[in-house]
XYZ file of C-alpha atoms in Angstrom:
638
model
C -94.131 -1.298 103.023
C -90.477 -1.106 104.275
C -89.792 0.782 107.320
C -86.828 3.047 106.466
C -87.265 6.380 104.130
C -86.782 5.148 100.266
C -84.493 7.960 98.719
C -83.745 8.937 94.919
C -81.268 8.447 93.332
C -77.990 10.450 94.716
C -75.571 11.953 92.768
C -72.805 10.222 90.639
C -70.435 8.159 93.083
C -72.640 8.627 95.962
C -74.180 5.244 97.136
C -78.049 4.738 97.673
C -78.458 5.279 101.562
C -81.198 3.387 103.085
C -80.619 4.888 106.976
C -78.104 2.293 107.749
C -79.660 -0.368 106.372
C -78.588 -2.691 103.774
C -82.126 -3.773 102.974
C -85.157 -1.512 102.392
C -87.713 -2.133 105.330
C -91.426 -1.633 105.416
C -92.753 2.226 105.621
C -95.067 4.272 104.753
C -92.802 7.053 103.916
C -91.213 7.984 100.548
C -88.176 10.581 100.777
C -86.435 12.758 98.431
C -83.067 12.487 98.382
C -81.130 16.067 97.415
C -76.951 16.327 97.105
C -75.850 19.926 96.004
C -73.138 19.713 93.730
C -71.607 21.575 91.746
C -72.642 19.585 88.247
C -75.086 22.138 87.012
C -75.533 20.922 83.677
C -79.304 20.609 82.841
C -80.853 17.835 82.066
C -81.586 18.948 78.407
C -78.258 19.746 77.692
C -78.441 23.588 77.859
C -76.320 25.826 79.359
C -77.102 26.533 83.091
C -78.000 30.219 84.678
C -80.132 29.128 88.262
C -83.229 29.084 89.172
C -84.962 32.269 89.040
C -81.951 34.585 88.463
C -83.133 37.755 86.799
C -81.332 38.101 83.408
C -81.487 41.513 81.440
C -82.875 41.326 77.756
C -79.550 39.211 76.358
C -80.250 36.582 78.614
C -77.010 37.331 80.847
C -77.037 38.055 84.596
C -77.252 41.293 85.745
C -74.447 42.788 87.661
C -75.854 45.360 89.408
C -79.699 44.533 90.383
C -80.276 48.645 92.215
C -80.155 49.545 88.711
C -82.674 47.509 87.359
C -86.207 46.705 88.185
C -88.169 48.037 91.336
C -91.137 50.758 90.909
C -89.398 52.583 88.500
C -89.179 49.833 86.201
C -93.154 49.154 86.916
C -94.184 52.159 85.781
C -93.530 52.032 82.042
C -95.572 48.358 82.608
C -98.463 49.933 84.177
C -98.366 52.563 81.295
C -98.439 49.912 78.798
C -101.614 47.997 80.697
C -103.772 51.491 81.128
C -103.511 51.822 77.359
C -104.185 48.064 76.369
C -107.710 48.214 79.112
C -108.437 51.854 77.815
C -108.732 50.258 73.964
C -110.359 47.023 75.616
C -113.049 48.769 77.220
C -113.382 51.366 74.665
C -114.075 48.796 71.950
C -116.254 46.806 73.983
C -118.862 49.757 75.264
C -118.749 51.221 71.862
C -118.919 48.516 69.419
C -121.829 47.251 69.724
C -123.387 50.365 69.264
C -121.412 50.937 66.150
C -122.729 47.644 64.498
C -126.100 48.809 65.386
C -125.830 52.399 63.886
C -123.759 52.140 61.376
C -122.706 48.914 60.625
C -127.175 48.092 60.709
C -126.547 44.836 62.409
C -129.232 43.966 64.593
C -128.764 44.649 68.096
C -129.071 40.799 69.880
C -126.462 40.027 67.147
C -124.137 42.704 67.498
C -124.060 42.507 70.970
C -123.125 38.466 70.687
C -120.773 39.583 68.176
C -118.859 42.183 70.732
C -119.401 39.368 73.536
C -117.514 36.974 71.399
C -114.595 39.236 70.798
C -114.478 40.058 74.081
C -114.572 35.954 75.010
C -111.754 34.951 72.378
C -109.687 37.856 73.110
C -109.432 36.495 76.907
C -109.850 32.752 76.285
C -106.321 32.836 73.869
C -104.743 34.368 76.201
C -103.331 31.015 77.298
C -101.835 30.929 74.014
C -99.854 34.348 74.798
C -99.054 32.567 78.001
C -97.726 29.431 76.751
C -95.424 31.502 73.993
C -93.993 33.930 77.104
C -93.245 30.518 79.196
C -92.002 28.473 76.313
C -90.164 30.412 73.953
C -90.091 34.328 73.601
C -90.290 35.044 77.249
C -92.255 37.492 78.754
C -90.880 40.902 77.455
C -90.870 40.009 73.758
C -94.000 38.157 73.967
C -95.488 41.776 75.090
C -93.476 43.617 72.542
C -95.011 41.344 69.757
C -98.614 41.275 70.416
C -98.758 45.009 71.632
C -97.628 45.480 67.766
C -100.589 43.272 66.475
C -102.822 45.088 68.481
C -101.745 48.147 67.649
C -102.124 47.038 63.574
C -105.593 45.962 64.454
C -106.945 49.170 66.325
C -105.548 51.258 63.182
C -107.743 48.607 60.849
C -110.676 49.550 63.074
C -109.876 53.283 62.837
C -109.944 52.938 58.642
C -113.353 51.117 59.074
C -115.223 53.538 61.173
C -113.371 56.668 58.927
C -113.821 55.359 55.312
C -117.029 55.268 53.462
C -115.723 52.770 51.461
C -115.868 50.317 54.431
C -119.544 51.584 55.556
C -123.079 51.310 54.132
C -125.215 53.803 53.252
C -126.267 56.050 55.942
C -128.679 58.013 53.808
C -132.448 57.998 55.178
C -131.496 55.725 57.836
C -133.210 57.744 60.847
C -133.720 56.112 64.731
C -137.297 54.672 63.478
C -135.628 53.043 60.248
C -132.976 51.340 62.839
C -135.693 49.724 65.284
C -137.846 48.404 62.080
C -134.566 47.329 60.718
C -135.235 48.508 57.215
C -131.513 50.319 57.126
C -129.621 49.285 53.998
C -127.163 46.503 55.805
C -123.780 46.112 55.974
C -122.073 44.373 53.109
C -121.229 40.661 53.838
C -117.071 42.100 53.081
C -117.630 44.956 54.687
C -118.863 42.926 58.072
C -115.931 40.349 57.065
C -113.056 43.159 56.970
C -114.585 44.265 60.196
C -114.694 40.555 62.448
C -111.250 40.773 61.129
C -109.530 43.700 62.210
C -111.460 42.803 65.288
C -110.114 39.578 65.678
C -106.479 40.917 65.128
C -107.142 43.058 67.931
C -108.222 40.237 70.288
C -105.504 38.279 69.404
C -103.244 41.181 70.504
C -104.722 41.336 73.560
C -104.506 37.937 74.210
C -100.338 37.536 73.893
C -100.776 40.782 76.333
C -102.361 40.164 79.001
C -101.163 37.253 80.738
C -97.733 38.460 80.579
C -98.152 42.079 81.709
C -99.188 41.400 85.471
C -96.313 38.727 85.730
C -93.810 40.943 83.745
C -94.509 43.607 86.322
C -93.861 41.636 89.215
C -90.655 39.694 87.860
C -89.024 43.765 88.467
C -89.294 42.646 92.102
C -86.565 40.651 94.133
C -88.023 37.990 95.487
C -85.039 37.718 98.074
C -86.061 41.058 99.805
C -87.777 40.937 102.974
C -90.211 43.524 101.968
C -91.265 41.100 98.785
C -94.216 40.132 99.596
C -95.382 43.526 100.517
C -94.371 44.871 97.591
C -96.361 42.256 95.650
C -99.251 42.815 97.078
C -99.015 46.589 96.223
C -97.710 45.845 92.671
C -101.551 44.200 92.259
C -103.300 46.903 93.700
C -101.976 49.866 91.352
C -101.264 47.042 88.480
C -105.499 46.591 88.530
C -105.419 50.609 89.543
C -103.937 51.065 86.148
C -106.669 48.898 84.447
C -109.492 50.954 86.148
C -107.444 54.116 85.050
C -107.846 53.017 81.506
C -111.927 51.954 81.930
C -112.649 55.377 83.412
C -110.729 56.855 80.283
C -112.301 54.593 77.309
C -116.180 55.280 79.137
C -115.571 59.126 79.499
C -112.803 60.698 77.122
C -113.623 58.228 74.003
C -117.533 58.335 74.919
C -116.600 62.351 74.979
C -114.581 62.133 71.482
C -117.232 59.847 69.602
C -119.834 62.404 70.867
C -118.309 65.235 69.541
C -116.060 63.824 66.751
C -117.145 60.821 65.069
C -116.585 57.091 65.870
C -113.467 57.797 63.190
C -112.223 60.105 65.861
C -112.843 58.112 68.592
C -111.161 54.703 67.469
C -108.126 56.511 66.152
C -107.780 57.749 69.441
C -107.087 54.243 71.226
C -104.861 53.220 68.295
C -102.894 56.575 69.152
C -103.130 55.989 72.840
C -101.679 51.925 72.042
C -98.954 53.950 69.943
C -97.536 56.026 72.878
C -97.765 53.142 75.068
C -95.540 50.914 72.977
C -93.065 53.895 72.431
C -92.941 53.838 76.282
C -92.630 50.498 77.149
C -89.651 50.261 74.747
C -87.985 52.967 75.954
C -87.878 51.476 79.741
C -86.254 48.191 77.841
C -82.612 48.609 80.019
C -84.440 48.841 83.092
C -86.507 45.372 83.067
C -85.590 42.400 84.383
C -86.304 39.243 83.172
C -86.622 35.684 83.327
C -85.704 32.934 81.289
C -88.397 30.634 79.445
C -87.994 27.014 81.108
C -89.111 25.736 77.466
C -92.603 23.686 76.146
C -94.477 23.497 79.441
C -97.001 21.455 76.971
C -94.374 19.294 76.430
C -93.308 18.877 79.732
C -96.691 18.129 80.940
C -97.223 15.739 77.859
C -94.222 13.820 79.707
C -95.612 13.917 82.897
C -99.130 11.972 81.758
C -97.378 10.248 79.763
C -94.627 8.455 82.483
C -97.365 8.152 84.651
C -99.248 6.146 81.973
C -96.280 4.107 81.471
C -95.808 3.188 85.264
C -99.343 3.172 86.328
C -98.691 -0.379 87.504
C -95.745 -0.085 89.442
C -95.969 -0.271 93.112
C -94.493 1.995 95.489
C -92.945 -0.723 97.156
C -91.116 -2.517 94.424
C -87.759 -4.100 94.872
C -87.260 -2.558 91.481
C -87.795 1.123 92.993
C -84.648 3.862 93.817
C -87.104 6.249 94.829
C -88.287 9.368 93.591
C -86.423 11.175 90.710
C -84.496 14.765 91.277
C -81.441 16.115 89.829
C -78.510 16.571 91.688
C -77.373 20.132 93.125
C -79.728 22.365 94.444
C -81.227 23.901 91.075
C -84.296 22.103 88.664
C -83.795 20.645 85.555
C -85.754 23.239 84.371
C -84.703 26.679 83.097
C -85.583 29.705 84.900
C -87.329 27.025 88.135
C -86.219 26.517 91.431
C -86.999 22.936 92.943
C -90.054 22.317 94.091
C -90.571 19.670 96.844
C -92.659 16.769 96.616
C -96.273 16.865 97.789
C -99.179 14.195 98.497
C -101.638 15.592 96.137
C -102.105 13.637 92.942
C -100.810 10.887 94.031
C -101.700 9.008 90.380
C -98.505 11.552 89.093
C -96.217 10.137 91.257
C -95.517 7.491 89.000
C -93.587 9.430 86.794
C -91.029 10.193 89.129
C -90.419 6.719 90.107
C -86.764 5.828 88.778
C -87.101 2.364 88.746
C -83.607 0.197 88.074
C -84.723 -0.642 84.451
C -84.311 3.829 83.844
C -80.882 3.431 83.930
C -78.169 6.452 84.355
C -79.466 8.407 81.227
C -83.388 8.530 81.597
C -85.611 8.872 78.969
C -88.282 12.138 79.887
C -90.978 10.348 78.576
C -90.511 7.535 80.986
C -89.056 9.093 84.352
C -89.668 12.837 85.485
C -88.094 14.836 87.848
C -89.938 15.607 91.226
C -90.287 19.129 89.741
C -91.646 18.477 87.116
C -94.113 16.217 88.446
C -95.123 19.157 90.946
C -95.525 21.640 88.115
C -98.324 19.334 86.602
C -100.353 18.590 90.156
C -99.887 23.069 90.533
C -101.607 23.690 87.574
C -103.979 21.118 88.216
C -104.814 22.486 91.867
C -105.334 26.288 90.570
C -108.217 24.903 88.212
C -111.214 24.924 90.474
C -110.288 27.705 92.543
C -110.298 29.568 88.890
C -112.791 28.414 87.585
C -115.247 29.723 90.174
C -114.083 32.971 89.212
C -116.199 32.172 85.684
C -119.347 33.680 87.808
C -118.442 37.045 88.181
C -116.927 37.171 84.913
C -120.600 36.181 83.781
C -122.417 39.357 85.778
C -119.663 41.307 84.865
C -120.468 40.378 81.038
C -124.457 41.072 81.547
C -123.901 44.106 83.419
C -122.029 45.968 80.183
C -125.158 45.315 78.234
C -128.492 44.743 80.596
C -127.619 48.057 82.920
C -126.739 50.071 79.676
C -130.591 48.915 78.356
C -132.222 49.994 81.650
C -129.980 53.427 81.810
C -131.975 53.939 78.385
C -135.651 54.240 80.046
C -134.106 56.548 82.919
C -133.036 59.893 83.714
C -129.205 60.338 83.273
C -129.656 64.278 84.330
C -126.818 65.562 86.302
C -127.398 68.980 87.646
C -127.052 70.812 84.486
C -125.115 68.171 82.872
C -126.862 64.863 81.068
C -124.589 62.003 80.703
C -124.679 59.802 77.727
C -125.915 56.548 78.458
C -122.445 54.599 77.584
C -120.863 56.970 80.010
C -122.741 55.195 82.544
C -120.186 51.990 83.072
C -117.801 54.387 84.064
C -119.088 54.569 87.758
C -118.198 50.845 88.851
C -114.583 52.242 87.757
C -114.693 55.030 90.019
C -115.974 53.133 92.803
C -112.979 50.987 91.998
C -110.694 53.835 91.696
C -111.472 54.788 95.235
C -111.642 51.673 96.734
C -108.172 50.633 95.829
C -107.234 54.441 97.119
C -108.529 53.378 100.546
C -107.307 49.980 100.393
C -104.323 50.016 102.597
C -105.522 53.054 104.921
C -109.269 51.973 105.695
C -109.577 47.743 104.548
C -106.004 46.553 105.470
C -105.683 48.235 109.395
C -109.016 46.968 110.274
C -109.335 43.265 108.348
C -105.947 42.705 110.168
C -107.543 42.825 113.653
C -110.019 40.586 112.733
C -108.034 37.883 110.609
C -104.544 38.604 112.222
C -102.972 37.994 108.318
C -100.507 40.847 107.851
C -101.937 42.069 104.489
C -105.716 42.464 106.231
C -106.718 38.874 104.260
C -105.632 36.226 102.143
C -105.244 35.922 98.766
C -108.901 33.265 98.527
C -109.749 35.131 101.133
C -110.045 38.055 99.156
C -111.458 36.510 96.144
C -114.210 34.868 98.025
C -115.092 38.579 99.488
C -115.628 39.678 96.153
C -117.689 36.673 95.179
C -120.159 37.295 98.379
C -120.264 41.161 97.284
C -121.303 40.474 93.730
C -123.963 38.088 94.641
C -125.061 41.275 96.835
C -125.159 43.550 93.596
C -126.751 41.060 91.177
C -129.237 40.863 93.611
C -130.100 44.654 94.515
C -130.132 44.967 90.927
C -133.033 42.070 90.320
C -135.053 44.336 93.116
C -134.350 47.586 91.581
C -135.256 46.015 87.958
C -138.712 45.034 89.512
C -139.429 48.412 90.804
C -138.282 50.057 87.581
C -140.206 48.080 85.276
C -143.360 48.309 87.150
C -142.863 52.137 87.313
C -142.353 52.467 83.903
C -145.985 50.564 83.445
C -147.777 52.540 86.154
C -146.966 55.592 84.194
C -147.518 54.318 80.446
C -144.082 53.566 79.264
C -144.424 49.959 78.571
C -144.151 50.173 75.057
C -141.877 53.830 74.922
C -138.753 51.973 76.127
C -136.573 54.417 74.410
C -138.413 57.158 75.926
C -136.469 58.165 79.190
C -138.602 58.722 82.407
C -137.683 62.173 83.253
C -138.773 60.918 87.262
C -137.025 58.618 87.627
C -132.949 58.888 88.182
C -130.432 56.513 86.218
C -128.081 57.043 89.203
C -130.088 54.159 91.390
C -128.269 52.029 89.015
C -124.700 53.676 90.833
C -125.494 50.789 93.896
C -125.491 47.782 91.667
C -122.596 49.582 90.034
C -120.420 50.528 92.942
C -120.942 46.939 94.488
C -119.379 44.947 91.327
C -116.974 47.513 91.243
C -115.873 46.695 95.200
C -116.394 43.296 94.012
C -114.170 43.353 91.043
C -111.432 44.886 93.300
C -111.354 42.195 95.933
C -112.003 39.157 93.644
C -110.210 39.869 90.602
C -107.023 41.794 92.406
C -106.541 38.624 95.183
C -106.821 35.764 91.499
C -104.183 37.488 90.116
C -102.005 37.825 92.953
C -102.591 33.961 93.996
C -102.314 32.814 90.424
C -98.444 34.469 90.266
C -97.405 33.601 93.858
C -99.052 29.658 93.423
C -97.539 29.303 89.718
C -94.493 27.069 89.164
C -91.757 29.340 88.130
C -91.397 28.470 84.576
C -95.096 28.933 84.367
C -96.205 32.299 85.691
C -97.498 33.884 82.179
C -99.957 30.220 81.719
C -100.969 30.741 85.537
C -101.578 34.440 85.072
C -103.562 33.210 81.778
C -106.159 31.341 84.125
C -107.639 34.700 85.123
C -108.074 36.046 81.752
C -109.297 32.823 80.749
C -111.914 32.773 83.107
C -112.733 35.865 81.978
C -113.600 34.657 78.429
C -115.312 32.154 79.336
C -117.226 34.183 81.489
C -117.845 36.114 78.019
C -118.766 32.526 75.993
C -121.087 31.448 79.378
C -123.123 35.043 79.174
C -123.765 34.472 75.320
C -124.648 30.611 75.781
C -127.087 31.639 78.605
C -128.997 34.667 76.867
C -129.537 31.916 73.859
C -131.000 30.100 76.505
C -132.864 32.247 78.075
C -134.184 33.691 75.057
C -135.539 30.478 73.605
C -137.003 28.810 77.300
C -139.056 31.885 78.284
C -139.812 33.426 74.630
C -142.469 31.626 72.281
C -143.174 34.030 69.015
C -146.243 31.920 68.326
C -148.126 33.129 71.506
C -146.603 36.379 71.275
C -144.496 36.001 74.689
C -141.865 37.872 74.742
C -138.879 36.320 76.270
C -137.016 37.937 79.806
C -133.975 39.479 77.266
C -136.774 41.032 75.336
C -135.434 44.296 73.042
C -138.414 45.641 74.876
C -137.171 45.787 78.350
C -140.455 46.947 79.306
C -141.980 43.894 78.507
C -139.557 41.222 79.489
C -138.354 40.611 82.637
C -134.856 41.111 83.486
C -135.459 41.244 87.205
C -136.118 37.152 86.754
C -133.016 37.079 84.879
C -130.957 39.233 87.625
C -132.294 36.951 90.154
C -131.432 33.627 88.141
C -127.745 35.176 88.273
C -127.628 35.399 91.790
C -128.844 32.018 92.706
C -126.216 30.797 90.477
C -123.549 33.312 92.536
C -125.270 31.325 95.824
C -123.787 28.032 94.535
C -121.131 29.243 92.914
C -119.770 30.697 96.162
C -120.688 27.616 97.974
C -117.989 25.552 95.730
C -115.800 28.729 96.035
C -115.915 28.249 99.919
C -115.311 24.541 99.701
C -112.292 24.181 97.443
C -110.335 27.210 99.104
C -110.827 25.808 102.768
C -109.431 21.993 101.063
C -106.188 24.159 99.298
C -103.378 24.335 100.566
C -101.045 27.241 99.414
C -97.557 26.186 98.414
C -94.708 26.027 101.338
C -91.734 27.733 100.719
C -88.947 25.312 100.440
C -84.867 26.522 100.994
C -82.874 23.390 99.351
C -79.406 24.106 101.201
C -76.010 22.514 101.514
C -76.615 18.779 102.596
C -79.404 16.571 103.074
C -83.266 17.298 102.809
C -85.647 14.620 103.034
C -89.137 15.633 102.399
C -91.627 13.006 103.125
C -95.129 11.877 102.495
C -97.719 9.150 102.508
C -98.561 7.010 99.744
C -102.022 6.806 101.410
C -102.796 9.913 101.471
C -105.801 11.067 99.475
C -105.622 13.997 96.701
C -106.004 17.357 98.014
C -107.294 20.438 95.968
């Protein structure tokens, strides 16, 4: 190749440069050419307001930023997020027992049915992401879909209250329920139920992608103390969450106890109600960003200008060089520039303005640089995502296996006896204090080890959590051996109902407490990376990965207990499978240690991607020349 830089296109007026030369000369070097200027008008003909500029809720610039955003602002968001996880995790520790009771669903299929919800409800939420990003923007986006899933919990309510929406309870005692001779549910009655349900999932999904982001848009990214007050905004943003999980598996357990499940669903509609009223109310102090526009579509152009060019050559007499708007701004709404990098090479294409593209471009032929970056972004934060699935998967199991072995134990507390769905509420409380300690016991002495101001890294973080939960999935396959082969020393293998007074529930608080410590590292440092690595126009779809991974973490722990189910069960010989109803009989230590083994590998790709990924650089386009540079050689990096 030639040996001078190649450089895009200037701006208007401005003759190609080729360092002195009049020829290009062979190189292995491709530049980026930026002119600020002060042509701001976007590429898409819209009006221009730059780069990330916080806007208030008209879309104008605010004057006076002090009176805006900050903790203040943050705290009507965190309100909002306690109340969403408090109907979240109320709905998913207490629906599957009301199919079973009262609905008379059987209980494999009612807890596939609550695993599903729980999978769709966090799988969507790319769609909540891609509406925030696109079109509505973050605030209204939340302001929507908190209103669906607000009209959903009050259809739940009217199911659980009404007769009308029930069947018959009469002679339906606890022997009735495990022969499964209950009258059932009515196929409209279970249809008017998966609906309301559904509504409520697809609340949740607009929700949660945009709430984490929405929270840290209040902070100025051009303060020096932004990236500690990030890092905080995480810890009490997933604080908030456990607040919420400690509340749905104590107060609501409490309510439905005492009250009725009537009682108990009505109270997370009325808890969604105050939280709307609230995060309405803080509406003048948010600030906000503007959506950059169809990120779909923008991709879409991306593939397809690459497509288009995928045989031109980097060293054509035809090429200008790579293609960027002038001025120091991206063609994109609500996006700073971001500069060229030597992963994805394949994507380049798109960005090469060739002589045939002419002065007016078309998009789906020639990209900007930025654009082409968003793409190879969003490309890179797969894997390290995805291998977040794992945890998501224990995570899934624990909610329902730990709940079946906390049936066959003691849950005697002093005087007090806890209800068996109470008993999720301890890796929330472990959570709870672990995030407490975070920055006075974890940060001061991780620091002197790793030398990283905030104690670790944001992978670094996530892959601590991944090596902790393979430690709990684990302790719990051990304890499950020792409690099954108690429970068959001492004639309980077919009385699996039948608590052993001897034998405490609260061994179960170890496997508990260490998913809980895992959740906090793993889950906290994903969400935090996924914001911070996301292109700017793109932060609700990057926060979406983590939920995402959370559904199909949901989808992965239904496909594999079909699995399981039909390898190790035959009916024919009378073998019961591992996930027998029976837990006395099966063997859900095998299945605990099958998890971990899969944890093993998962963490081994874990480890491999995040030491190949490379975070993004921060890049300052100022007043003159920049040439960033790279080699056409290179290979792609994840």
């Amino acid at each position: 190749m030639d040996t001078s830089e190649i450089k895009a296109a200037p701006a208007p007026d401005t003759p190609v440069t080729f360092d002195g030369n009049s020829e290009p000369s062979r190189s292995k070097k491709l530049g980026i050419y930026f002119i600020e200027s002060d042509n701001r008008r976007m590429a898409f003909g819209r009006s221009y307001i730059g780069g990330t500029t916080p806007v208030n809720i008209h879309g104008k610039p605010i004057a006076d930023l002090s009176k805006t955003g900050g903790w203040t602002a943050t705290l009507f968001i965190f309100g909002n997020e306690m109340a969403e996880r408090m109907a979240y995790f109320g709905l998913s520790v207490n629906m599957v027992a009301f199919m079973f009771y009262v609905m008379h669903r059987p209980f494999a299929s009612s807890s596939n049915a609550v695993n599903n919800f729980l999978g769709i409800s966090q799988a969507s939420s790319v769609l909540g992401g891609f509406l925030a990003d696109a079109y509505l923007g973050r605030y209204w986006t939340i302001a929507i879909f908190t209103t669906i899933y607000l009209a959903g919990l009050t259809g739940i309510t009217l199911c659980a209250s009404m007769n009308i929406f029930l069947p018959n309870q009469d002679k339906c005692d606890r022997l009735s329920l495990l022969l499964g001779i209950c009258e059932p549910a009515k196929p409209w009655q279970m249809l008017y139920l998966y609906i309301v349900l559904y509504v409520t999932g697809f609340g949740a999904a607009g929700i949660r992608p945009c709430v984490s982001s929405f929270g840290a848009d209040q902070f100025d990214e051009r303060s020096k103390n932004y990236k500690s007050h990030l890092d905080r905004f995480f810890n009490f943003f997933y604080l908030s969450v456990t607040i919420g999980a400690i509340v749905a598996f104590t107060l609501v357990v409490y309510i439905q106890m005492e009250r009725g499940w009537g009682f108990a669903f009505g109270s997370l509609a009325i808890a969604m109600g105050i939280s709307n009223m609230l995060f309405f109310i803080g509406t003048p102090m948010y600030r906000h960003r503007l959506p950059g526009g169809s990120p779909l579509t923008r991709v879409a152009q991306v593939l397809v200008a690459a497509f288009r060019k995928r045989k031109a050559s980097f060293s054509s007499s035809e090429l200008i060089g790579l293609y960027e708007v002038p001025g120091k701004h991206s063609a994109i709404k609500g996006s700073g520039k971001i500069a060229h990098t030597d992963d994805f090479r394949c994507l380049d294409k798109a960005a090469l303005q060739l002589k045939e593209d002419g002065v007016d471009p078309n998009p789906w032929r020639l990209c900007t640089v930025t654009q082409v970056e968003e793409v190879k972004i969003l490309l890179k934060l797969i894997p390290v995502t995805a291998c977040t699935v794992m945890i998501n998967v224990v995570l899934t199991e624990y909610l329902t296996l730990s709940i079946q072995q906390a049936y066959t134990m003691n849950t005697q507390m002093g005087r007090l006896k806890l209800p068996v769905t109470c008993m999720p509420v301890f890796p929330g409380l472990s959570i709870f204090l672990i995030l407490s300690l975070y920055y006075s016991i974890f940060v001061p002495i991780s620091r002197r080890i790793t030398g990283h101001p905030h104690g670790a890294s944001q992978l670094q973080r996530v892959g601590i959590g991944l090596a902790v939960s393979i430690v709990s999935v684990a302790w719990a396959g051990f304890f499950e051996r020792y409690r099954r082969n108690y429970a068959i020393k001492h004639g309980y293998e077919f009385g699996f109902l039948t608590p052993m007074p001897d034998l405490s529930a609260f061994w179960l608080l170890i496997q508990y407490c260490l998913i809980g410590i895992a959740e906090v590292f793993c889950i906290v440092g994903l969400l935090e990376f996924l914001y911070e690595e996301a292109p700017d126009a793109m932060k609700s779809i990057g926060s979406s990965y983590a939920a995402l991974a959370g559904g199909l973490g949901c989808f992965a722990a239904s496909i594999l207990n079909s699995i399981i189910k039909s390898v190790t069960g035959s009916p024919e010989k009378r073998q019961p499978s591992w996930l027998s109803q029976n837990i006395n009989t099966g063997r859900f230590d095998y299945f605990y240690w099958l998890l971990t083994v899969l944890s093993v590998i998962n963490f081994c790709a874990f480890l491999y991607l995040a030491h190949r990924y490379k975070y993004r650089a921060e890049q300052k386009f100022e007043t003159g020349e920049q040439v960033v540079t790279c080699n056409p050689n290179a290979s792609v990096g994840i």
